[in-house]
Coordinates of C-alpha atoms in Angstrom, one line a residue:
Chain A
M21 CA 36.1 -4.2 15.4
K22 CA 32.9 -3.9 17.4
L23 CA 30.1 -5.6 15.9
S24 CA 26.6 -4.2 16.1
R25 CA 23.9 -6.3 17.6
R26 CA 22.3 -6.7 14.1
K27 CA 25.5 -7.9 12.5
F28 CA 26.2 -10.1 15.3
T29 CA 22.7 -11.9 15.1
Y30 CA 23.2 -12.2 11.4
L31 CA 26.7 -13.7 11.5
S32 CA 25.4 -16.1 14.3
V33 CA 22.7 -17.3 11.7
L34 CA 25.1 -17.6 9.1
T35 CA 27.5 -19.5 11.0
L36 CA 24.9 -21.9 12.3
L37 CA 23.8 -22.5 8.8
L38 CA 27.3 -23.1 7.5
S39 CA 28.4 -25.4 10.4
G40 CA 25.4 -27.6 9.6
V41 CA 23.8 -27.1 12.9
I42 CA 20.7 -29.2 13.3
F43 CA 17.5 -27.1 12.8
G44 CA 14.7 -29.3 13.9
S45 CA 15.5 -32.7 12.7
T46 CA 17.4 -31.6 9.3
A47 CA 20.7 -30.5 8.9
L48 CA 21.0 -27.3 6.6
R49 CA 23.8 -25.5 5.2
L50 CA 24.5 -22.4 3.2
K51 CA 26.6 -22.8 -0.1
N52 CA 27.0 -20.4 -2.9
S53 CA 23.9 -18.5 -1.7
W54 CA 21.9 -21.8 -1.7
V55 CA 20.1 -23.1 1.6
L56 CA 20.7 -26.8 1.2
R57 CA 20.2 -29.9 3.2
D58 CA 23.3 -31.8 4.3
D59 CA 22.4 -34.7 1.9
D60 CA 22.1 -32.7 -1.2
Chain B
M4 CA -25.1 13.7 -12.8
I5 CA -21.7 14.6 -14.2
L6 CA -21.0 18.0 -15.0
T7 CA -17.8 20.2 -16.2
L8 CA -17.2 23.1 -13.9
D9 CA -18.4 25.4 -16.6
Q10 CA -21.8 23.5 -16.9
S11 CA -22.4 23.6 -13.5
P12 CA -24.7 26.0 -11.3
E13 CA -23.0 29.3 -9.8
T14 CA -24.2 28.0 -6.5
L15 CA -23.4 24.6 -5.2
S16 CA -24.3 23.1 -1.9
A17 CA -24.7 19.5 -0.7
D18 CA -24.6 17.5 2.6
V19 CA -20.9 16.3 1.9
C20 CA -18.5 17.7 -0.6
I21 CA -15.9 15.3 -1.4
I22 CA -12.6 16.2 -3.2
G23 CA -11.1 13.5 -5.3
A24 CA -12.8 10.7 -7.4
G25 CA -10.6 7.8 -6.9
A26 CA -11.3 4.5 -5.0
A27 CA -11.8 6.4 -1.8
G28 CA -13.9 9.3 -3.1
I29 CA -16.1 7.4 -5.2
T30 CA -16.8 4.7 -2.4
V31 CA -17.7 7.5 0.2
A32 CA -19.9 9.2 -2.5
R33 CA -21.9 6.2 -3.4
K34 CA -22.4 5.0 0.0
L35 CA -23.8 8.5 0.9
M36 CA -25.9 8.5 -2.1
Q37 CA -27.3 5.1 -1.0
Q38 CA -28.3 6.7 2.2
S39 CA -30.1 9.6 0.3
R40 CA -27.5 12.3 1.2
S41 CA -26.7 14.9 -1.3
V42 CA -22.8 14.8 -2.4
I43 CA -20.7 17.1 -4.7
L44 CA -17.8 15.1 -5.9
C45 CA -15.1 17.2 -7.3
E46 CA -12.5 15.5 -9.7
A47 CA -9.5 17.6 -10.6
G48 CA -9.2 15.9 -14.0
G49 CA -11.7 14.7 -16.7
L50 CA -13.2 11.5 -17.6
D51 CA -10.2 10.5 -19.4
F52 CA -6.3 11.0 -19.1
A53 CA -5.2 14.5 -20.3
D54 CA -1.7 16.0 -19.8
E55 CA -3.0 19.4 -18.5
S56 CA -4.4 17.4 -15.3
Q57 CA -1.7 14.9 -15.1
S58 CA 1.3 17.3 -15.1
N59 CA 0.1 18.9 -11.8
Y60 CA 1.5 15.5 -10.3
Q61 CA 4.9 16.3 -11.3
G62 CA 7.3 16.3 -8.1
Q63 CA 10.6 15.8 -6.6
V64 CA 12.1 12.5 -4.9
E65 CA 14.8 12.7 -2.3
G66 CA 16.3 9.9 -0.5
N67 CA 16.3 6.5 -2.1
A68 CA 15.3 6.1 -5.9
Y69 CA 11.7 6.1 -6.4
Y70 CA 9.2 6.2 -9.3
D71 CA 8.5 9.5 -10.9
L72 CA 5.6 11.0 -9.1
E73 CA 3.9 11.8 -12.3
I74 CA 3.7 8.3 -13.5
A75 CA 3.3 6.8 -9.9
R76 CA -0.5 7.9 -9.8
L77 CA -3.2 9.1 -12.2
R78 CA -5.2 12.2 -12.1
Y79 CA -8.5 11.7 -13.6
F80 CA -11.8 10.2 -12.9
G81 CA -11.3 6.8 -11.1
G82 CA -7.8 8.1 -10.0
S83 CA -5.2 5.4 -9.7
T84 CA -7.7 2.7 -10.0
N85 CA -7.2 3.3 -13.9
H86 CA -3.9 1.6 -13.7
W87 CA -3.9 -0.7 -10.6
S88 CA -3.3 -4.3 -10.9
G89 CA -6.0 -5.4 -8.7
W90 CA -4.2 -7.5 -6.0
C91 CA -6.5 -7.6 -2.7
R92 CA -6.1 -8.7 0.8
P93 CA -7.4 -7.2 4.1
L94 CA -4.8 -6.3 6.8
D95 CA -4.0 -8.9 9.4
E96 CA -5.7 -8.6 12.7
Y97 CA -2.1 -8.0 14.4
D98 CA -1.4 -5.1 11.9
F99 CA -3.7 -2.9 13.8
A100 CA -1.9 -3.5 17.0
A101 CA 1.6 -2.2 18.0
K102 CA 4.3 -4.5 16.7
K103 CA 7.1 -5.2 19.0
D104 CA 9.2 -2.2 19.9
K105 CA 7.2 -0.2 17.2
P106 CA 4.5 1.7 18.9
L107 CA 3.9 3.9 16.0
T108 CA 2.5 0.9 14.2
A109 CA -0.5 1.0 16.3
W110 CA -3.9 1.9 14.9
P111 CA -6.4 3.6 17.2
I112 CA -8.9 1.2 15.9
S113 CA -8.9 -2.7 15.9
I114 CA -10.0 -5.0 13.1
D115 CA -13.5 -5.1 14.5
A116 CA -13.9 -1.5 13.1
V117 CA -13.4 -2.5 9.5
E118 CA -14.6 -6.2 9.5
P119 CA -18.3 -5.2 9.2
Y120 CA -17.5 -3.9 5.7
L121 CA -15.6 -7.0 4.3
K122 CA -18.7 -8.1 2.3
E123 CA -19.4 -4.9 0.7
T124 CA -15.8 -4.3 -0.1
R125 CA -15.6 -7.6 -1.9
E126 CA -18.8 -6.8 -3.9
I127 CA -17.3 -3.5 -5.0
L128 CA -14.1 -5.0 -5.9
E129 CA -15.6 -7.9 -7.5
L130 CA -13.8 -10.5 -5.4
E131 CA -14.6 -14.0 -4.6
T132 CA -14.7 -15.0 -0.9
G133 CA -10.9 -15.7 -0.2
V134 CA -9.8 -19.0 1.5
G135 CA -8.2 -18.6 4.8
D136 CA -4.5 -18.5 5.6
Q137 CA -2.6 -21.7 6.4
V138 CA 0.2 -21.7 9.1
L139 CA 3.2 -24.0 7.8
G140 CA 4.1 -26.0 10.8
S141 CA 6.8 -24.5 12.8
S142 CA 8.4 -22.7 10.0
G143 CA 7.2 -19.3 11.4
L144 CA 5.5 -18.8 8.1
K145 CA 1.9 -19.1 6.5
R146 CA 0.5 -19.3 3.2
V147 CA -1.4 -16.4 2.7
A148 CA -4.6 -15.8 0.4
F149 CA -4.6 -13.0 -2.0
E150 CA -7.8 -12.1 -4.2
F151 CA -7.7 -10.6 -7.3
S152 CA -10.0 -7.8 -8.7
P153 CA -10.5 -7.8 -12.3
P154 CA -9.3 -5.0 -11.6
V155 CA -12.4 -2.8 -11.1
R156 CA -11.7 0.7 -12.7
F157 CA -14.0 2.8 -10.4
G158 CA -14.4 5.5 -13.1
E159 CA -15.7 3.0 -15.7
K160 CA -17.7 1.0 -13.3
Y161 CA -19.5 3.8 -11.7
Q162 CA -19.8 6.5 -14.4
V163 CA -23.3 5.7 -15.5
E164 CA -24.6 5.3 -12.1
L165 CA -23.3 8.5 -11.1
E166 CA -24.6 10.2 -14.2
Q167 CA -28.1 9.0 -13.5
Q168 CA -28.3 10.0 -10.0
K169 CA -29.6 13.6 -9.3
I170 CA -28.5 13.5 -5.5
I171 CA -25.0 13.5 -6.7
K172 CA -23.1 16.1 -8.8
V173 CA -19.6 15.0 -10.0
L174 CA -17.8 18.1 -11.1
L175 CA -15.0 17.5 -13.6
N176 CA -11.9 19.5 -14.0
A177 CA -12.8 21.0 -10.5
N178 CA -9.3 21.5 -8.7
L179 CA -9.2 22.7 -5.1
V180 CA -7.7 26.0 -5.0
G181 CA -9.1 27.5 -1.5
T182 CA -11.2 27.1 1.5
E183 CA -13.5 29.1 3.5
F184 CA -14.1 28.4 7.2
D185 CA -15.7 29.6 10.4
G186 CA -14.1 28.6 13.6
R187 CA -13.4 24.9 13.7
R188 CA -15.9 24.2 10.6
I189 CA -14.9 24.4 6.8
T190 CA -17.9 26.1 5.2
A191 CA -17.1 26.0 1.5
V192 CA -14.2 25.0 -1.0
K193 CA -13.1 26.9 -4.1
V194 CA -12.6 24.8 -7.2
R195 CA -11.2 26.1 -10.6
D196 CA -10.8 24.4 -14.0
Y197 CA -8.2 24.8 -16.5
H198 CA -9.8 27.8 -18.3
G199 CA -10.2 29.9 -15.1
N200 CA -13.9 29.1 -14.2
E201 CA -14.3 28.9 -10.5
R202 CA -17.3 27.5 -8.2
L203 CA -17.8 27.8 -4.6
V204 CA -19.2 24.5 -2.9
R205 CA -20.6 24.8 0.3
A206 CA -21.5 21.6 2.5
R207 CA -22.1 20.5 6.0
N208 CA -18.9 18.1 5.6
F209 CA -16.0 18.1 3.6
V210 CA -13.8 14.9 2.7
L211 CA -10.3 15.1 1.2
A212 CA -9.6 12.0 -0.9
C213 CA -7.0 12.9 -3.2
G214 CA -4.5 10.1 -2.7
G215 CA -1.4 9.1 -0.4
I216 CA 0.8 12.2 -1.7
E217 CA -2.0 14.7 -2.7
N218 CA -3.7 14.8 0.7
S219 CA -0.5 15.8 2.5
R220 CA 0.4 18.2 -0.2
L221 CA -2.9 20.1 -0.1
L222 CA -3.1 20.1 3.6
L223 CA 0.5 21.5 3.8
W224 CA -0.5 24.3 1.3
L225 CA -3.7 25.2 3.1
Q226 CA -2.0 25.3 6.2
R227 CA 0.7 27.4 4.7
I228 CA -1.7 30.0 3.4
G229 CA -3.8 30.0 6.5
Q230 CA -6.9 28.4 4.7
L231 CA -7.3 25.8 7.5
P232 CA -9.0 26.4 10.8
A233 CA -6.5 27.9 13.3
T234 CA -7.3 25.0 15.6
V235 CA -5.8 22.5 13.2
Q236 CA -2.1 23.0 14.6
T237 CA -0.6 19.7 13.8
G238 CA 3.1 19.6 12.7
L239 CA 2.7 16.0 11.5
I240 CA 1.0 16.7 8.2
G241 CA 3.2 14.8 5.5
R242 CA 5.1 13.0 8.1
Y243 CA 5.4 9.0 8.4
W244 CA 5.1 8.5 4.7
M245 CA 5.3 4.8 3.9
E246 CA 5.5 2.3 0.9
H247 CA 5.8 -1.4 0.5
P248 CA 9.4 -1.6 -0.7
H249 CA 9.8 -4.6 -3.3
A250 CA 12.7 -6.6 -4.0
P251 CA 13.7 -9.9 -5.8
V252 CA 15.0 -12.2 -3.1
G253 CA 16.0 -15.3 -4.6
D254 CA 15.2 -18.3 -7.0
V255 CA 13.3 -21.5 -5.9
V256 CA 14.1 -24.8 -7.2
I257 CA 10.7 -26.8 -6.5
T258 CA 11.3 -30.3 -5.7
S259 CA 7.7 -31.0 -4.6
P260 CA 5.4 -29.3 -6.9
H261 CA 2.2 -30.4 -5.3
S262 CA 3.3 -28.5 -2.1
F263 CA 2.8 -25.1 -3.7
K264 CA -0.6 -23.8 -4.9
F265 CA 0.0 -21.6 -7.7
N266 CA -3.0 -19.4 -8.7
D267 CA -4.3 -18.6 -12.1
I268 CA -1.5 -16.1 -12.5
A269 CA 1.2 -18.4 -11.2
L270 CA 1.7 -17.0 -7.8
D271 CA 1.8 -18.5 -4.4
F272 CA 2.0 -16.3 -1.4
F273 CA 3.6 -16.5 2.1
A274 CA 4.0 -14.3 5.0
P275 CA 5.3 -14.5 8.6
T276 CA 3.3 -15.5 11.7
K277 CA 2.9 -12.9 14.4
A278 CA 5.1 -15.1 16.8
F279 CA 7.8 -15.2 14.0
M280 CA 7.7 -11.4 13.6
E281 CA 7.8 -10.9 17.4
S282 CA 10.8 -13.4 17.9
H283 CA 12.9 -12.0 15.0
S284 CA 11.9 -8.2 15.4
T285 CA 10.6 -8.0 11.9
L286 CA 7.6 -6.5 10.4
N287 CA 5.0 -7.9 8.0
C288 CA 6.4 -9.2 4.8
Q289 CA 4.9 -10.9 1.7
L290 CA 7.0 -13.3 -0.1
Y291 CA 5.6 -14.7 -3.5
L292 CA 6.8 -17.1 -6.1
K293 CA 6.3 -16.6 -9.7
T294 CA 7.1 -19.5 -12.1
T295 CA 9.8 -19.1 -14.3
K296 CA 10.1 -19.8 -18.0
Y297 CA 12.3 -22.4 -19.4
G298 CA 15.5 -20.2 -20.0
G299 CA 15.6 -18.7 -16.6
A300 CA 14.9 -22.0 -15.1
K301 CA 17.8 -23.8 -16.9
E302 CA 20.6 -21.3 -15.4
V303 CA 19.0 -21.6 -11.8
I304 CA 19.2 -25.5 -12.2
A305 CA 22.7 -25.5 -13.7
D306 CA 23.9 -23.3 -10.8
L307 CA 22.3 -25.8 -8.2
L308 CA 23.9 -28.7 -10.1
C309 CA 27.4 -27.1 -9.6
T310 CA 26.7 -26.6 -5.9
A311 CA 24.6 -29.6 -4.9
P312 CA 25.1 -32.4 -7.4
A313 CA 22.5 -34.9 -6.0
V314 CA 19.5 -32.6 -5.8
G315 CA 20.8 -30.5 -8.9
E316 CA 20.9 -33.7 -11.1
W317 CA 17.3 -34.6 -10.1
A318 CA 16.1 -31.1 -10.9
M319 CA 17.7 -31.2 -14.2
R320 CA 15.9 -34.3 -15.3
Q321 CA 12.6 -32.6 -14.4
L322 CA 13.5 -29.7 -16.6
G323 CA 12.9 -31.6 -19.6
K324 CA 9.4 -32.7 -18.5
D325 CA 6.4 -30.1 -18.5
L326 CA 6.8 -29.3 -14.8
A327 CA 6.9 -25.8 -13.3
C328 CA 10.1 -26.6 -11.2
V329 CA 11.7 -23.1 -10.9
A330 CA 10.2 -20.0 -9.6
Q331 CA 11.4 -16.5 -8.9
L332 CA 11.1 -15.4 -5.1
K333 CA 10.1 -11.7 -4.5
A334 CA 9.1 -9.9 -1.4
A335 CA 7.0 -6.9 -0.6
W336 CA 7.2 -5.6 2.9
E337 CA 5.8 -3.5 5.7
Q338 CA 7.9 -0.5 6.1
E339 CA 7.8 1.3 9.7
P340 CA 6.6 4.6 10.2
V341 CA 9.6 7.0 10.3
H342 CA 9.4 10.6 11.0
A343 CA 11.8 11.7 8.3
N344 CA 9.8 10.0 5.5
R345 CA 7.4 12.7 4.5
I346 CA 6.0 14.9 1.9
T347 CA 7.0 18.4 1.9
L348 CA 6.3 21.5 -0.6
D349 CA 8.7 22.4 -3.1
D350 CA 9.6 25.8 -4.4
K351 CA 8.1 24.9 -7.9
R352 CA 4.4 25.3 -8.4
D353 CA 1.7 23.5 -10.5
A354 CA -0.6 25.2 -12.9
F355 CA -2.9 26.5 -10.0
G356 CA 0.2 28.1 -8.3
I357 CA 0.0 25.2 -5.5
P358 CA 3.5 24.0 -4.5
R359 CA 4.7 20.8 -6.0
A360 CA 5.2 17.7 -3.9
V361 CA 8.6 16.6 -2.6
L362 CA 9.0 13.1 -1.4
H363 CA 11.6 12.4 1.2
W364 CA 11.9 8.4 1.3
T365 CA 14.5 6.1 2.7
R366 CA 14.5 2.6 3.3
N367 CA 16.5 1.7 6.8
A368 CA 18.0 -1.2 8.6
Q369 CA 14.6 -2.4 9.8
D370 CA 13.7 -2.9 6.1
L371 CA 16.6 -5.1 5.5
R372 CA 16.0 -7.1 8.8
T373 CA 12.5 -7.7 7.7
V374 CA 13.2 -9.1 4.3
R375 CA 16.4 -10.9 5.1
E376 CA 14.9 -12.7 8.1
T377 CA 11.6 -13.7 6.4
T378 CA 13.4 -15.0 3.2
L379 CA 15.8 -16.9 5.3
A380 CA 12.9 -18.7 7.0
F381 CA 11.2 -19.5 4.0
A382 CA 14.4 -20.9 2.4
K383 CA 15.2 -22.9 5.5
H384 CA 11.4 -24.2 5.5
C385 CA 11.8 -25.4 1.7
A386 CA 15.0 -27.3 2.5
R387 CA 14.0 -28.7 5.8
T388 CA 10.5 -30.0 4.2
D389 CA 12.4 -31.0 1.3
I390 CA 9.8 -28.9 -1.0
G391 CA 12.4 -26.9 -2.8
R392 CA 15.9 -25.2 -2.5
V393 CA 16.2 -21.3 -2.4
R394 CA 19.2 -19.4 -3.8
L395 CA 19.3 -16.2 -1.9
A396 CA 19.9 -13.0 -3.7
D397 CA 23.6 -12.0 -3.0
W398 CA 22.7 -9.1 -1.1
L399 CA 20.7 -11.1 1.4
T400 CA 24.0 -13.1 2.4
K401 CA 26.2 -10.1 3.0
T402 CA 26.5 -8.3 6.4
G403 CA 25.9 -4.8 5.2
N404 CA 23.0 -2.7 6.3
D405 CA 22.4 -1.3 2.9
L406 CA 19.7 -2.5 0.6
P407 CA 20.6 -2.1 -3.1
D408 CA 18.3 -0.2 -5.5
F409 CA 15.8 -2.4 -7.3
D410 CA 14.1 -1.8 -10.7
E411 CA 10.8 -2.5 -8.8
M412 CA 11.2 0.1 -6.1
G413 CA 7.7 -0.1 -4.5
G414 CA 4.2 -1.4 -5.3
Y415 CA 3.0 2.4 -6.0
H416 CA 1.3 2.2 -2.7
H417 CA 1.4 5.6 -1.3
M418 CA 0.4 5.5 2.4
G419 CA 0.6 7.6 5.5
G420 CA 1.4 11.4 5.6
T421 CA -1.8 12.2 7.6
R422 CA -1.7 9.3 9.9
M423 CA -4.6 8.2 12.2
A424 CA -3.9 8.4 15.9
A425 CA -5.6 8.6 19.2
S426 CA -4.5 12.1 19.8
S427 CA -3.3 15.2 17.9
E428 CA 0.1 14.7 19.3
A429 CA 0.4 11.4 17.4
G430 CA -1.4 12.0 14.2
V431 CA -3.4 14.2 11.9
V432 CA -6.9 12.5 12.0
D433 CA -8.8 10.7 14.7
A434 CA -10.1 7.3 14.6
N435 CA -13.1 8.6 12.5
C436 CA -10.8 10.2 10.0
L437 CA -11.8 13.6 11.2
V438 CA -8.8 16.2 11.0
F439 CA -8.0 17.1 14.6
G440 CA -8.9 20.6 15.4
S441 CA -11.8 20.6 12.9
D442 CA -15.4 19.7 13.3
N443 CA -16.3 18.7 9.7
F444 CA -13.2 18.1 7.6
Y445 CA -12.5 14.5 7.0
L446 CA -9.5 12.7 5.1
A447 CA -10.1 9.3 3.1
G448 CA -7.8 7.0 1.6
S449 CA -4.4 5.3 2.4
S450 CA -2.9 8.6 3.7
V451 CA -4.5 7.9 7.1
F452 CA -2.8 4.6 7.5
P453 CA -0.5 4.6 10.6
S454 CA 0.9 1.5 9.6
V455 CA 0.7 -0.6 6.5
G456 CA 1.0 -4.5 7.1
H457 CA 2.0 -6.2 3.8
A458 CA -1.2 -6.2 2.0
N459 CA -1.7 -4.1 -1.1
P460 CA -3.9 -1.0 0.4
T461 CA -6.8 -0.8 -2.1
F462 CA -9.0 -3.4 0.1
T463 CA -8.4 -1.4 3.4
I464 CA -9.1 2.0 1.6
V465 CA -12.5 0.6 0.5
Q466 CA -13.2 -0.6 3.9
L467 CA -12.3 2.6 5.8
S468 CA -14.3 4.7 3.1
L469 CA -17.3 2.8 3.6
R470 CA -16.9 3.2 7.4
L471 CA -16.4 6.7 7.1
A472 CA -19.6 7.2 5.0
D473 CA -21.4 5.5 7.9
H474 CA -19.9 7.8 10.3
L475 CA -20.7 11.0 8.4
R476 CA -24.4 9.6 8.1
K477 CA -24.7 9.0 11.8
Q478 CA -23.1 12.6 12.6
M479 CA -25.7 14.3 10.2
A480 CA -28.5 12.4 11.7
A481 CA -27.4 13.3 15.1
R482 CA -27.2 17.0 14.2
A483 CA -30.5 17.1 12.3

């Protein structure tokens, strides 16, 4: 399936969130639609 | 003085004839009156709501769901200020420039053209001087200041003043039904009441100020029946119509109440910075938090407790205390000007034989991108700075390009349709709101907005109307 540029960008953001990549100095994650800190 | 059409003289003339007595029309009229210019202000309705007037606002909507056009605006003295909520904010400086990859969002004027009218606009709308915006670190967001009008009902506020002034005549129940013109100049407009009484109003200049749908409808109809100067040849009338789409975008569990600045009506506002919009290819967007009552808060925190026990338990303990710890997060954003979003004429006609309006309105992928990126940035800011946790609305976490329909579809903000531009190829009016191809026919109101930022439109409508009155005064002085 070919992803549109918009979908690709959005999925990249989601992936970064889900994998706990460091944004600034704080690790964030997405769970059940909540944007959380890793220590939550 | 204020007269019904049958009470008015057979022959009417003035320096300026204004059609439409809402925020724009009354503002232009009062400013001209203060400059000792005679004005005839034609209002299609009476002093109060009446079905015989309002029913002329019936129309059709095609595309996305939108409010019934008959209830989305009011057709009597004071216009839609009779039901507005009073939220005010000037456009941002960068709203006047073209946004990234969106050349049609550019205005042909800069903020410098309207800033001289800030103080006068605040006086008219009874606003206190607003505090400035506050950039929130590197979040890409800023806390933005809104001001709240009581709200001013223009009809109620200015009725006595307009009754007492002889230099201005307000004609009630005066519906535009035709024009006379000579070359590039409109020389007279014909108005008619609900009993068939007609008057011809002659003036040196004419201003159409009937709102963000009616300005387009009336111009399209005048063009169709050949009652605009032949030099007015634009095919853009009605095009690039815009709203501020609204949506509930999530819930916020506030973990640091002092970090929010809820105003008297429990609201706190945020918007993206210019740099954020450029780097994320979004348009402007207003996010606002409104505190939630206990029942709603309990459900949100219970969900957080299941998902993130540590922070959820803390929040649950706060719930029993008298703390505002949960807020609804809502968004209203800038819609890009799109050629296909437009006003056209229906086959059905109103009581005066004028075709009713059809609104073609569709939200697109840019709308979704703007609201999604801005909301996500806010959610990340809350978590990173530990001031709150955001639960995103489900549709924001899906990959589709479709926005669902919401109960709150827009802000009743009818903008565009007769956009301001640097040339007739790109718009309907020039930088002075003069219709391209005409020498004395002007438009006032939000229909001239070429782009809309995220700010509610009334503040900008009043600024532009004061500026138009100044322009008319200078033009008439130069020709005297």
